[in-house]
Each structure stands twice: as structure tokens, then as C-alpha cells.
Short mmCIF file of C-alpha atoms and ligand atoms in Angstrom, two decimals:
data_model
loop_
_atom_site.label_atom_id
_atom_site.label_comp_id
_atom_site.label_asym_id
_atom_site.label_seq_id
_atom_site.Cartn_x
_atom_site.Cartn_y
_atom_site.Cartn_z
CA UNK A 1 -39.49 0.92 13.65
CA UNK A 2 -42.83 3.16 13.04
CA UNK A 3 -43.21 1.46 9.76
CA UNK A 4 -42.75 -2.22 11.59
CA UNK A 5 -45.36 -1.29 14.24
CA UNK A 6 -47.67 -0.10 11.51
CA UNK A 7 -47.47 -3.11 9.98
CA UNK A 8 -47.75 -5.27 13.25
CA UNK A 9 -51.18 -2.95 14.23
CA UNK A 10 -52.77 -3.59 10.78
CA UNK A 11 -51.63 -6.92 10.62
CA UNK A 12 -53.10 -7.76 13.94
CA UNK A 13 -56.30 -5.91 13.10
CA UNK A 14 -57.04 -7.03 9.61
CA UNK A 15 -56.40 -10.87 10.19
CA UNK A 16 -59.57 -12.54 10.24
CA UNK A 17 -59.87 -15.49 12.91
CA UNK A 18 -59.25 -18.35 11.02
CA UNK A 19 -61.32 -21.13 12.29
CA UNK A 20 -63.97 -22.41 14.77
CA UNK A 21 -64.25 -25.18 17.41
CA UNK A 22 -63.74 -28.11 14.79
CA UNK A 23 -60.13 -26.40 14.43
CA UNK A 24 -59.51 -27.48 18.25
CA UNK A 25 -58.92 -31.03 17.24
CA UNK A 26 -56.77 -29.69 14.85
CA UNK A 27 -58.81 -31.01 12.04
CA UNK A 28 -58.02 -29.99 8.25
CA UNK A 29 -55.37 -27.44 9.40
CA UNK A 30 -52.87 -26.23 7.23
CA UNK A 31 -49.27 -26.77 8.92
CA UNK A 32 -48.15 -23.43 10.68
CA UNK A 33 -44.62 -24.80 11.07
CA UNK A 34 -41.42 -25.41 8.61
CA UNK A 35 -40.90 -28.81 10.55
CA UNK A 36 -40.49 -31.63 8.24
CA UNK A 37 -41.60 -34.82 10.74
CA UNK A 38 -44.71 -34.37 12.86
CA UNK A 39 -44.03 -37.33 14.26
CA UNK A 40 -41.13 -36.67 16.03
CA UNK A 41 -41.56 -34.66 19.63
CA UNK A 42 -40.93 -31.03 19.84
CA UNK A 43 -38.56 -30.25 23.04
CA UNK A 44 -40.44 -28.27 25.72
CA UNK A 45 -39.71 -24.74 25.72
CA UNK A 46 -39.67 -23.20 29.61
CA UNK A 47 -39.77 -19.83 29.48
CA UNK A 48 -37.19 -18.06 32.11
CA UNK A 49 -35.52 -21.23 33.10
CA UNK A 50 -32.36 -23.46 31.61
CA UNK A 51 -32.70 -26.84 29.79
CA UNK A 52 -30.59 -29.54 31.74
CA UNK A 53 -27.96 -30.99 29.41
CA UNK A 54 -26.93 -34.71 29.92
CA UNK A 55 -24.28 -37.39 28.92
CA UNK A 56 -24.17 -40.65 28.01
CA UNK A 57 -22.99 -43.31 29.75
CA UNK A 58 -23.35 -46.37 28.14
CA UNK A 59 -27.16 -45.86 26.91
CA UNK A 60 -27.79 -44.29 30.23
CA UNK A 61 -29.07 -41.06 30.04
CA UNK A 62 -26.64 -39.00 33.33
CA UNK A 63 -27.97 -35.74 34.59
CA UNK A 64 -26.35 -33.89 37.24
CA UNK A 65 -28.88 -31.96 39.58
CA UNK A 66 -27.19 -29.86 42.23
CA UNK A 67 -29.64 -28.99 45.49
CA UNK A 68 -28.31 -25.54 46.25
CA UNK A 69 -29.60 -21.96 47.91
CA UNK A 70 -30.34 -19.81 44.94
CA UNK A 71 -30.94 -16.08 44.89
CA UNK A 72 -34.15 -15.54 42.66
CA UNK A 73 -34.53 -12.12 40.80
CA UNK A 74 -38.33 -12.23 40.63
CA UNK A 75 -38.92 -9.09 39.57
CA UNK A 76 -36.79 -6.12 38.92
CA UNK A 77 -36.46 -4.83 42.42
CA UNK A 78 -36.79 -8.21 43.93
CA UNK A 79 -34.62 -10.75 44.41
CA UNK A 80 -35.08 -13.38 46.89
CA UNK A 81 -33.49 -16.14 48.84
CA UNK A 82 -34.72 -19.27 47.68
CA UNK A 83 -33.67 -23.05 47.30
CA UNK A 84 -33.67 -24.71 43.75
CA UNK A 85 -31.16 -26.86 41.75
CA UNK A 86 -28.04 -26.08 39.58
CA UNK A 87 -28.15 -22.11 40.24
CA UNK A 88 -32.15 -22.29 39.23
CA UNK A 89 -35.50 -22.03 41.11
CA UNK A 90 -37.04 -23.33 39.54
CA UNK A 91 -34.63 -25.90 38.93
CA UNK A 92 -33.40 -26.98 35.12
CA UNK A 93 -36.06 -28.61 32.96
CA UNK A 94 -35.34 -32.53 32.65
CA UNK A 95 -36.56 -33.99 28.90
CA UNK A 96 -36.21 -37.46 28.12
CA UNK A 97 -37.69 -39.99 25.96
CA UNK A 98 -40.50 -42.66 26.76
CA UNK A 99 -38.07 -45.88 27.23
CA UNK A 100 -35.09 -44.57 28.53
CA UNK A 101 -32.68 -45.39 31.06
CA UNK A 102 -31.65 -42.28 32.94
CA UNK A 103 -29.53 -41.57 36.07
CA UNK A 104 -30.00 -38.85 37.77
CA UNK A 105 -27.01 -37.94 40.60
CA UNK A 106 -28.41 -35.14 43.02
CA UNK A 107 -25.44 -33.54 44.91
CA UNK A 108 -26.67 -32.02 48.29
CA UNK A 109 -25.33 -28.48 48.55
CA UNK A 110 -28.24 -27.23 51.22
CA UNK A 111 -27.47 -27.02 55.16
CA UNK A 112 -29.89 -29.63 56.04
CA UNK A 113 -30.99 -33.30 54.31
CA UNK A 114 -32.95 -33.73 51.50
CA UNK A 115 -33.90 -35.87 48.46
CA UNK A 116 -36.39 -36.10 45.44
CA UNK A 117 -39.64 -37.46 44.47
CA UNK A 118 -40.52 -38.04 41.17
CA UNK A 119 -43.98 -37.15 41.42
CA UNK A 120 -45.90 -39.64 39.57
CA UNK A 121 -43.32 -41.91 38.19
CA UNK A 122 -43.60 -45.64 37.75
CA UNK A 123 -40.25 -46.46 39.31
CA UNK A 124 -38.94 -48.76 41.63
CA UNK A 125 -39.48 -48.03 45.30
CA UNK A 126 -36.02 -47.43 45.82
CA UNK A 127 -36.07 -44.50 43.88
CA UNK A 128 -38.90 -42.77 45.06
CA UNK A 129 -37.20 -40.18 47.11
CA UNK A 130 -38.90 -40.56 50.45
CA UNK A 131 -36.54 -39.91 53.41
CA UNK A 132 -36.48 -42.82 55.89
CA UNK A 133 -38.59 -44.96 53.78
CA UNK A 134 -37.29 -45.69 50.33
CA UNK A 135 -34.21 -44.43 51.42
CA UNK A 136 -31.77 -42.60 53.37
CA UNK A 137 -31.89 -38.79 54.04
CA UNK A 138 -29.17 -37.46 51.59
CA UNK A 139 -27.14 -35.62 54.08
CA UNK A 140 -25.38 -31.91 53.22
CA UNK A 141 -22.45 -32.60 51.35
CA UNK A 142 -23.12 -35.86 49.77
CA UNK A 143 -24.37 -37.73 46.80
CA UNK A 144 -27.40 -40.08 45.84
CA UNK A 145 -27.74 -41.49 42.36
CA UNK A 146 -31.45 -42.59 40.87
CA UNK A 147 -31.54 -44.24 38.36
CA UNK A 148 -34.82 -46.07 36.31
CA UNK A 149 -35.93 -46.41 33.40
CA UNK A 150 -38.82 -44.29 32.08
CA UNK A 151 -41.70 -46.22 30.17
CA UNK A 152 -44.40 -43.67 30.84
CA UNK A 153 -44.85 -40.18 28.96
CA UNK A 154 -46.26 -37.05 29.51
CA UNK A 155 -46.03 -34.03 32.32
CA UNK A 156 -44.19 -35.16 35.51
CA UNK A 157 -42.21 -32.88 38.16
CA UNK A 158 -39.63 -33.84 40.22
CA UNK A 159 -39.25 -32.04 43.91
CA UNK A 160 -38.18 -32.34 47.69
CA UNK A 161 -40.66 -34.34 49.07
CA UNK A 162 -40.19 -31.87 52.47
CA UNK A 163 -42.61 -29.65 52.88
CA UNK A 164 -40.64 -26.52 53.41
CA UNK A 165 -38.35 -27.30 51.07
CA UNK A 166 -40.96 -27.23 48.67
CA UNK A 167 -42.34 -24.07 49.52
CA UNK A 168 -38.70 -22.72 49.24
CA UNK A 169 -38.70 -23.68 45.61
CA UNK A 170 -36.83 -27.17 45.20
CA UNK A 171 -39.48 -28.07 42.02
CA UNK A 172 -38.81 -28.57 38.48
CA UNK A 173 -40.26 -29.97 35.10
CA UNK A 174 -39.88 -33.37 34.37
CA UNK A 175 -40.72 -34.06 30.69
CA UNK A 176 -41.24 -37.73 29.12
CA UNK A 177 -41.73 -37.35 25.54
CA UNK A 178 -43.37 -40.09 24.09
CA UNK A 179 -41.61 -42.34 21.01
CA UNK A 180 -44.11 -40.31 19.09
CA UNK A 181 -45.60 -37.06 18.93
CA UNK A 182 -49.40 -37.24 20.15
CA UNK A 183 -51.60 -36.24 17.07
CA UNK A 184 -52.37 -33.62 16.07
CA UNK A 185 -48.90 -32.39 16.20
CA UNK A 186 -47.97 -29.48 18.09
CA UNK A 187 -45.80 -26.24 16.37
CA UNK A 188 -44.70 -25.11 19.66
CA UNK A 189 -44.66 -26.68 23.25
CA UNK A 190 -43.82 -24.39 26.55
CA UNK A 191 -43.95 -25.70 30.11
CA UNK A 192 -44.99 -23.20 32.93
CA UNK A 193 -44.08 -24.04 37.13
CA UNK A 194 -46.81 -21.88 39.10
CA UNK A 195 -45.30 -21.01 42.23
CA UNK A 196 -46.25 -18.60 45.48
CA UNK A 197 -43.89 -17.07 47.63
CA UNK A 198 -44.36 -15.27 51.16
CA UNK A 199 -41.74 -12.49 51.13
CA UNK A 200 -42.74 -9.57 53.68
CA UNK A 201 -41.10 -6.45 52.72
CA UNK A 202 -37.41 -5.76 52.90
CA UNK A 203 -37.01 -9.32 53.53
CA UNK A 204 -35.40 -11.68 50.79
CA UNK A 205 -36.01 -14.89 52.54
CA UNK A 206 -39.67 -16.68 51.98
CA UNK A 207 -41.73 -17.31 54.86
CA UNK A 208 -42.74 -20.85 53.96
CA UNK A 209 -45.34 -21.20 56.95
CA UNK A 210 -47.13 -18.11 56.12
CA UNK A 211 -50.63 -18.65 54.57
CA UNK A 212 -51.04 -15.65 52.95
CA UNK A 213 -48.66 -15.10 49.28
CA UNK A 214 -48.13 -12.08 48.13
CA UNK A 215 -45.46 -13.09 45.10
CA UNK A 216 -46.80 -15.11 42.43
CA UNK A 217 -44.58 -16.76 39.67
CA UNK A 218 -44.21 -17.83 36.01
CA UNK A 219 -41.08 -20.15 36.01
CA UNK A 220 -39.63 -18.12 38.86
CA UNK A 221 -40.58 -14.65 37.13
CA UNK A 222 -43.37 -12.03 37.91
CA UNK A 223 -44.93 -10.28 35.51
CA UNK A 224 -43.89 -7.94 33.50
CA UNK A 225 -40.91 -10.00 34.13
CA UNK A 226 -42.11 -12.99 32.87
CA UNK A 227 -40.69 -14.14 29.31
CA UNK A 228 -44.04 -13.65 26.52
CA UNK A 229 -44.77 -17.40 25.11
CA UNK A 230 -44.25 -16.34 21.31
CA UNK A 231 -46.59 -18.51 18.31
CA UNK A 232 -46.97 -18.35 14.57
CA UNK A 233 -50.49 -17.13 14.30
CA UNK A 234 -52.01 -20.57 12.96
CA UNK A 235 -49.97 -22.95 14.69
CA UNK A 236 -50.94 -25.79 17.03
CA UNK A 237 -49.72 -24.72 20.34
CA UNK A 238 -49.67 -26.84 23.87
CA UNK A 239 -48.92 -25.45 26.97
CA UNK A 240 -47.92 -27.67 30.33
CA UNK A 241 -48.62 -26.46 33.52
CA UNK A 242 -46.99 -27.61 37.09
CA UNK A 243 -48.37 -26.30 40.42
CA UNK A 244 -46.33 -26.82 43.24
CA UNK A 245 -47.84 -24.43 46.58
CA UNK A 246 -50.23 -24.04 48.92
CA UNK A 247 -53.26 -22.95 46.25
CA UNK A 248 -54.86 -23.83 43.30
CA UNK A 249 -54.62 -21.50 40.02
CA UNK A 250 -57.15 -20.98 37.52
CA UNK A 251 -55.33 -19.90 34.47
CA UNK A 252 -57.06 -18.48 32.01
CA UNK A 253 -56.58 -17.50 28.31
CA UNK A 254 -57.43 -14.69 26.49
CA UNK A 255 -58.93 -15.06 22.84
CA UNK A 256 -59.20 -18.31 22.88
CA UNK A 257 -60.34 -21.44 23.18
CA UNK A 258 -58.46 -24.79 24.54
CA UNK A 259 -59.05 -28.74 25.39
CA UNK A 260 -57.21 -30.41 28.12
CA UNK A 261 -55.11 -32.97 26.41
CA UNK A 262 -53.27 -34.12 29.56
CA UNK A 263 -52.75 -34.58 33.29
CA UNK A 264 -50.28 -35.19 35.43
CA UNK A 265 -50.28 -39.20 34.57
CA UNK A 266 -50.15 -38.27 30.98
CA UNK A 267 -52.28 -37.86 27.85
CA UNK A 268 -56.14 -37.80 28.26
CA UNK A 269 -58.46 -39.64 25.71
CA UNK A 270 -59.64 -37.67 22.85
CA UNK A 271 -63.18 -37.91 24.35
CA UNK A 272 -62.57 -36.12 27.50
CA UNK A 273 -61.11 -33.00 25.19
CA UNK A 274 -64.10 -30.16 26.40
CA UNK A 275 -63.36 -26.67 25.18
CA UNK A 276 -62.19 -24.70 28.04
CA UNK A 277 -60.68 -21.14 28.22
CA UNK A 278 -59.92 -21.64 32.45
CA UNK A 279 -58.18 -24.82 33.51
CA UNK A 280 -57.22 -25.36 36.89
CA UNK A 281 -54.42 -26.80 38.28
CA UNK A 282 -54.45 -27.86 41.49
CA UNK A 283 -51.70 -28.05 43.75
CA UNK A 284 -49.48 -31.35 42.49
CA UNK A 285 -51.20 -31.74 39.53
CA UNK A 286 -50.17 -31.22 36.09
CA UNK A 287 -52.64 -29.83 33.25
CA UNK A 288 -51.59 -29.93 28.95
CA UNK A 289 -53.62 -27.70 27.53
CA UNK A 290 -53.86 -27.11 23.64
CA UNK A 291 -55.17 -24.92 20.98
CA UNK A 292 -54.88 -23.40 17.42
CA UNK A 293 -53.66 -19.81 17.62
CA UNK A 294 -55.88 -18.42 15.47
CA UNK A 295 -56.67 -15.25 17.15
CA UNK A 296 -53.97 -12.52 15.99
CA UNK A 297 -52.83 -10.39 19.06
CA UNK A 298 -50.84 -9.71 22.57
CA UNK A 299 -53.02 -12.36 24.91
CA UNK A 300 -53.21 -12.34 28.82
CA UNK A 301 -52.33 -15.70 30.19
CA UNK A 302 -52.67 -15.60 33.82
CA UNK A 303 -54.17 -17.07 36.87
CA UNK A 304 -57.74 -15.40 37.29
CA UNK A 305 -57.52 -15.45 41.81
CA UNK A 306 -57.54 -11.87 41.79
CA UNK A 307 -55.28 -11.33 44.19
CA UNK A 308 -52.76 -13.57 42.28
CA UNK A 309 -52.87 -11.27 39.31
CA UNK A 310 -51.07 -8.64 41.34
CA UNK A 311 -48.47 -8.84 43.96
CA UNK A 312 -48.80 -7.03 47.18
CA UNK A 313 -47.58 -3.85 46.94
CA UNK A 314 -45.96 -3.45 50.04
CA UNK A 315 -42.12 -4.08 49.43
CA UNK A 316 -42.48 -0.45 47.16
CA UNK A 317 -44.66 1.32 49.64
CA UNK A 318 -42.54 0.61 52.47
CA UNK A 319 -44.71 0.69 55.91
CA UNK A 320 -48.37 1.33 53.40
CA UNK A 321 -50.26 -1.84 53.09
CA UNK A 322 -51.02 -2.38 49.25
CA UNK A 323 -51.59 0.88 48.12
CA UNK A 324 -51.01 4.70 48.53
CA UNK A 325 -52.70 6.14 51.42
CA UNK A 326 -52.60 9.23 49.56
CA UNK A 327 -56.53 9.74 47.50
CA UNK A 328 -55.66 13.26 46.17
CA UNK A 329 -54.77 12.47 42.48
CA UNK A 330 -51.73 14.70 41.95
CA UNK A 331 -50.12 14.19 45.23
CA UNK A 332 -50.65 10.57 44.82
CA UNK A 333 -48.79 10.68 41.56
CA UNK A 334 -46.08 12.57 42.98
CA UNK A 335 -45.80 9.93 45.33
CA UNK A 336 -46.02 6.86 43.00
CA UNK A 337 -43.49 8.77 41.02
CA UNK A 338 -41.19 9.07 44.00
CA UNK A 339 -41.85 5.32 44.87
CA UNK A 340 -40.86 4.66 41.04
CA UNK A 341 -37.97 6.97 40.89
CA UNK A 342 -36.28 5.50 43.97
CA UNK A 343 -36.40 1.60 42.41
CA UNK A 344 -35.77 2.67 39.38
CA UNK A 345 -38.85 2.04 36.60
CA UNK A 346 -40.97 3.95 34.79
CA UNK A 347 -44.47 5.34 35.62
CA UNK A 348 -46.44 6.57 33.53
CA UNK A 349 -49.80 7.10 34.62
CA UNK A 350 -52.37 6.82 32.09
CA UNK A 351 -55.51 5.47 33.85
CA UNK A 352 -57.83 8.73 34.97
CA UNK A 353 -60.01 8.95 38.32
CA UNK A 354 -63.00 11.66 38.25
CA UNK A 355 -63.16 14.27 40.05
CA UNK A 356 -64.92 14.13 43.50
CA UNK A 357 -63.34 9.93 43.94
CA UNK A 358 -62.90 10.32 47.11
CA UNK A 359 -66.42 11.28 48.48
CA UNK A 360 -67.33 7.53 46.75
CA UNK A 361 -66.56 4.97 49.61
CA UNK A 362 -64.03 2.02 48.71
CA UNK A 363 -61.83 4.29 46.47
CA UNK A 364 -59.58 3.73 45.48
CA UNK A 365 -59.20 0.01 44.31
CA UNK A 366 -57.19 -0.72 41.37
CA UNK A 367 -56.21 3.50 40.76
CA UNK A 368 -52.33 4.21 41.10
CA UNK A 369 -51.69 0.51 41.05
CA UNK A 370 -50.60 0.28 37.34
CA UNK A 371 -46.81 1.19 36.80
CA UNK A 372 -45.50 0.97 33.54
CA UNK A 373 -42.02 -0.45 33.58
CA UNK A 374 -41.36 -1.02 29.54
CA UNK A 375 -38.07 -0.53 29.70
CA UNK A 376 -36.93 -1.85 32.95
CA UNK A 377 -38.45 -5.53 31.70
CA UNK A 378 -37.15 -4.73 27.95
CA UNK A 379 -36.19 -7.94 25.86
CA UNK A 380 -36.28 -8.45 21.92
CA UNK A 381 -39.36 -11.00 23.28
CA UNK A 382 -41.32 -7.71 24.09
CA UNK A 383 -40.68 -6.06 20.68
CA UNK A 384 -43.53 -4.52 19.35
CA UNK A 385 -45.44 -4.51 21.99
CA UNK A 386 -48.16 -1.47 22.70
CA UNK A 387 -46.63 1.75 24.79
CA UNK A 388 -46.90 0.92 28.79
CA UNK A 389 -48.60 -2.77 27.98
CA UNK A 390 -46.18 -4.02 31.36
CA UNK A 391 -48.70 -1.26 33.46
CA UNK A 392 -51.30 -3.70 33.75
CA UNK A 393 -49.22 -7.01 33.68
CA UNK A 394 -48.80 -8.29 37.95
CA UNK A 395 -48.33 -11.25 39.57
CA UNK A 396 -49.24 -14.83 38.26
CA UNK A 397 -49.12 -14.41 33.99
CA UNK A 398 -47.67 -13.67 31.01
CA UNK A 399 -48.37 -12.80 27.52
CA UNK A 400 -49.47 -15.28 24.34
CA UNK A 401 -48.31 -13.56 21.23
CA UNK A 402 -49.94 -14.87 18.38
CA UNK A 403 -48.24 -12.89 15.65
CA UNK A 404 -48.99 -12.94 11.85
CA UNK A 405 -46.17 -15.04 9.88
CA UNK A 406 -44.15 -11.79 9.00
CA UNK A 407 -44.19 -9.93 12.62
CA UNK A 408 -43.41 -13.83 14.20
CA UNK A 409 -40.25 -14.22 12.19
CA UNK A 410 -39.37 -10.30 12.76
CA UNK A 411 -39.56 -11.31 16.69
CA UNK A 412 -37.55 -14.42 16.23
CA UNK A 413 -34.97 -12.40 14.12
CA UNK A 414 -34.48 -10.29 17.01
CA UNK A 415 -34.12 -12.67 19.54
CA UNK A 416 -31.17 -14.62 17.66
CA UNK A 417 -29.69 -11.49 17.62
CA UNK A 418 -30.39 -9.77 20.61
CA UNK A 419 -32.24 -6.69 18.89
CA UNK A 420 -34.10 -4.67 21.59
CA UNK A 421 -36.66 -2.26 19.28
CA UNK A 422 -36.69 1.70 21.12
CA UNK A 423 -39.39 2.12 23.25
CA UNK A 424 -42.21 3.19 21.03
CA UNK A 425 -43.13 6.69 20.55
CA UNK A 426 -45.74 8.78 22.29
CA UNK A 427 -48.05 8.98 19.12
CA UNK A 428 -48.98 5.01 19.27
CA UNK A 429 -51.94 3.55 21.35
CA UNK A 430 -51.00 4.69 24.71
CA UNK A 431 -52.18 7.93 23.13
CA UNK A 432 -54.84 6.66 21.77
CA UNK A 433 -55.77 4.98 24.84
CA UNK A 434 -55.55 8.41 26.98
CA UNK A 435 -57.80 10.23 24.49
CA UNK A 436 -60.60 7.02 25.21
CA UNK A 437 -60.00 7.37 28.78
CA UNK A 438 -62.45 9.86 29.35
CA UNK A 439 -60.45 13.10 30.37
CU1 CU B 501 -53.49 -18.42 41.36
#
């Protein structure tokens, strides 16, 4: 293990970046992946959340979609009472090819009606999922089929056109892949649902006419919780993003810069490609982003409204708003520690406050907010990452990994095989990071 994170460190730090903006059009790029045919499209990988299967019926395409309650764990003390399809919030990822015929038959297991839009589709009236106008509520209990045929391609969503519903989670990814791959071609292609939830503490249930969200999600996952998107350092990579709440969510990447290759009514022109490094997606819309990973290292993705890249603290603090009332250093360790102990994580407090913070008005802000929870959130996806990285990782985001050829296929190695590395030792970066931290 010391040996492999040696080599990940130097890896990471010796790489040099490999290109410059003519490398966001993809231009004169060496291929990063072992796929034969660029020009057929790469399924969507969704982080956190199930692929929904299908069968044939003569050349139809039949998926099953099951409106249901669904309990949620969001984070590893939280799990929540929402409403999603087939066990999932949010629901199953739906992929499907430009020019097919699918049928999709929604079974109604909520107490109340419901159907679904499918939110910017081309499809006969009938289908559109509107209650009272293109059709009949679909009551609890019972069954509506759609059924249309697809001749558009790109990022679509499907959801409960009722408000509340929404806000309760009935949203999911609706992929069209076109007959062929845009160009350039991609290596690897992730789709991400933004979602907000209002969840006062000790209550599992989401207050969906609250306007104030304090739980912000990654394909139904906070961070730390939230599944890393893992790349070949080198590779074409696109990333699709779905909003679907009451905000809009700047999401921002670290290390890197990106073009907007497509909307929620598909793929943009080439000449509307502007480098970026923020894009954001309002609520409803859809945003494609891409870019060459050619920036070795463990990259924040995450919406940039502060108060989405943290969730309110108030479920672990009981009846304290947000933070510990507690200034004094030590005792306010003691506390966090007693708050950590009692759900169950790790904290390890790394980040130092000087002496005399509290005669400087507004402390504290961000001190005692950063828990470490490495192991609680441990999956082979999070091998090799730094001592305590999860401290700092809250609310609306997740991690790129652009890893060097080597480390990426160690990673993938794991994950077929379910390898979880040990935590790392205390002699890595964490140290390192306490000696810089001004003590
Ligand atoms: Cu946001």
C-alpha cells in the first residue's frame, strides 16, 4: 500500500499537463481509451444510481418504471423519506437510442395520483404526462403505458410534472444517444441529477414547501458520500448535468477547463463551445459539459453557492443552529468528538485556530466544521485518496480523479473486485498538512 501511494503522489506530481486550450476541441489527441469504434456511443455512467434494464417486445424498447416511496440514505447518518421510482431517488437512468420505439409502463405505487413528463421530448401530446390535459391522473394502484418513438438525442429527464412530487424526488435521467457518437469522441460519459432537500433535524420526511435547503445532492448522495467520477488522465471526458429544485447551481471544476457541448434540447454547435470552468444549470435545464483530463490529481466538482457546498449542520448538533456554540478550542473538540462518537465517524481535527479567536468578532466561520469521515464513506472508488480528504468534502459535489494510466487501472482493479485499500497511515499528507498549518 505505502509503495502504491508513493507511486500515486509522484505520479500525480511529476505529470506534466499535457495540453492547452486547442486540446478542448479535442484536436490532435492521442486516444486515452482501449475502445476500438469511436463512433459508437458510450453508455452514461450515473454515479450512485441503477441503470434501468429493458426488454424487447417486438422492436419496442419496454421499461418498467415503478412510482414508489423510497427511503434515501443521503449521507451516513441520514436517511430520508423520499419518493422516486423502482426503489431509487433518483429514479433508474433510462438510455436509448436516437430512433427508437420505446414503451415505458409506469405502475403507481404512491398514495395519491401522478404521472410523467418527459421534459423536452418531441412526442405526441398524448404522452406528455400532464394530468387532466394530455391525460388522465394515473390513480394509486394502477397502470399507464407511454409509448413514442424517440428521433431526438441528447440530455432529457423524465419527472412528475406535480410540483411536490418533484420536490420529493420523482426525477430521473433520460438519455437519447444519438446513431453516432458526437465528435470528438468521449472516453468516459457520467450523468449527475442536482437535487435540494428540506429535512429539519430528526425528521426523515422533506419539507417540500420550505424555501430554505439545507441537503444538497449528487445523484441522491452528499458528499463525502457521493461516488468520485474516475478518468484516465488524458481522456476525453463529458459530464451531463440535470437540475430539478427550487435553485440554480453553479458547478464548478477544479483544474480545468471545459466547453458546453449541450443543453437540455441536445448538442450545441461547435461555435458556441466557450471555455468555461463554472456552468450553470438552471432549474429544468440540462448542461453537457466536456474536457480533456489533462490535469493529474483528486479535483473538486461541486456547486460554488456557498451554502450548497455544506449541509446545515443541525441534524448532528441537535438544538445548535449550524455550528458549535462552544469557541474554546479544546472544549469544542471534545464536543465535536462527542457529536462524532455518538453517529459514528471519524474526526480528526486538523485545521488550527490562533490563540486569542475569540476576541476577533464573526469567529468562528468555517472552524470545527470539517469532520473527517474516511472510513465511514470507504469504497475501492476512494482508494488512494489523501488522509481525511472527506473533512472538507459537504453538500453539493464530488471528486474528478484524473489518475495517471497505472494508478487508473489500479482503481478499476479494485473496484471489480471490491478491494477497499487500509486507511492510510499517519506519516502521509495529513501530516504534512498539520506541520503547514501553522502550529
Ligand atoms: Cu447549488
Amino acid at each position: 500500500m505505502s509503495s502504491r501511494r508513493t507511486f500515486m503522489q509522484s505520479a500525480i506530481g511529476a505529470a506534466t499537463v499535457l495540453g492547452g486550450a486547442s486540446r478542448l476541441l479535442g484536436m490532435n489527441r492521442k486516444r486515452a481509451s482501449d475502445r476500438p469504434d469511436d463512433s459508437t456511443p458510450l453508455p452514461v455512467n450515473t454515479p450512485d444510481v441503477e441503470a434501468l434494464s429493458f426488454t424487447i417486445d417486438n422492436g419496442v424498447k419496454v421499461f418498467q418504471l415503478t412510482a414508489e416511496p423510497v427511503k434515501r440514505k443521503i449521507a451516513p447518518w441520514k436517511t430520508i423519506d423520499c419518493w422516486g421510482f423502482n426503489g431509487s431517488c433518483p429514479g433508474p437512468t433510462i438510455q436509448v437510442n436516437q430512433g427508437d420505439r420505446v414503451r415505458l409502463i409506469l405502475e403507481n405505487h404512491l398514495p395519491e395520483s401522478t404521472a410523467i413528463h418527459w421534459h423536452g421530448l418531441e412526442i405526441p401530446y398524448a404522452m406528455d404526462g400532464m394530468p387532466y390535459l394530455s391525460q388522465k391522473p394515473i390513480a394509486p394502484g394502477s397502470r399507464f403505458a407511454y409509448e413514442f418513438t424517440v428521433h431526438q438525442n441528447g440530455t432529457f429527464f423524465y419527472h412528475s410534472h406535480s410540483p411536490m412530487q418533484q420536490m420529493m424526488g420523482m426525477v430521473g435521467l433520460f438519455i437519447l444517444h444519438p446513431q453516432q457518437a458526437h465528435t470528438p469522441a468521449v472516453d468516459h460519459d457520467f450523468g449527475v441529477v442536482l437535487q435540494e432537500w428540506a429535512v429539519l433535524p430528526n425528521n426523515t420526511v422533506p419539507n417540500t414547501a420550505n424555501m430554505e435547503w439545507n441537503w444538497l445532492t449528487f445523484n441522491g448522495a452528499v458528499s463525502p458520500m457521493t461516488t468520485p467520477l474516475i478518468v484516465r488522465l488524458g481522456s476525453r471526458v463529458r459530464i451531463r448535468f440535470v437540475n430539478i429544485g427550487m435553485d440554480h447551481h453553479p458547478v464548478h471544476l477544479h483544474g480545468h477547463t471545459f466547453v458546453v457541448t449541450g443543453t437540455e434540447a441536445g448538442r450545441q454547435p461547435e461555435t458556441m463551445w466557450g471555455p468555461m470552468n463554472t456552468v450553470l444549470v438552471g432549474v429544468a435545464q440540462a448542461r453537457d459539459i466536456e474536457f480533456v483530463a489533462n490535469n493529474p490529481g483528486e479535483w473538486m466538482l461541486h456547486c460554488h453557492m456557498p451554502h450548497h457546498n455544506m449541509n446545515a449542520m443541525s441534524d448532528l448538533l441537535g438544538d445548535r443552529m449550524m455550528m458549535t456554540a462552544d469557541t474554546e478550542d479544546d472544549r469544542a473538540l471534545r464536543q465535536m468528538q462527542t457529536l462524532a462518537d455518538d453517529v459514528g465517524f471519524e474526526h480528526v481535527h486538523h485545521a488550527p485556530i490562533a490563540a486569542g479567536a475569540n476576541q476577533v468578532p464573526g469567529f468562528p466561520q468555517d472552524a470545527f466544521m470539517d469532520m473527517g469521515m474516511d472510513e465511514t464513506v470507504a469504497k475501492p472508488q476512494n482508494n488512494g485518496l489523501p488522509r481525511n480528504w472527506s473533512a472538507m468534502m459537504m453538500g453539493m459535489m464530488s471528486l474528478v480523479r484524473v489518475l495517471p494510466p497505472d494508478l487508473y487501472d489500479d482503481v478499476m482493479r479494485d473496484i471489480r473486485n471490491g478491494y477497499m485499500s487500509p486507511a492510510s497511515s499517519a506519516t502521509d499528507r495529513s501530516n504534512h498538512h498539520h506541520e503547514g498549518g501553522g502550529e
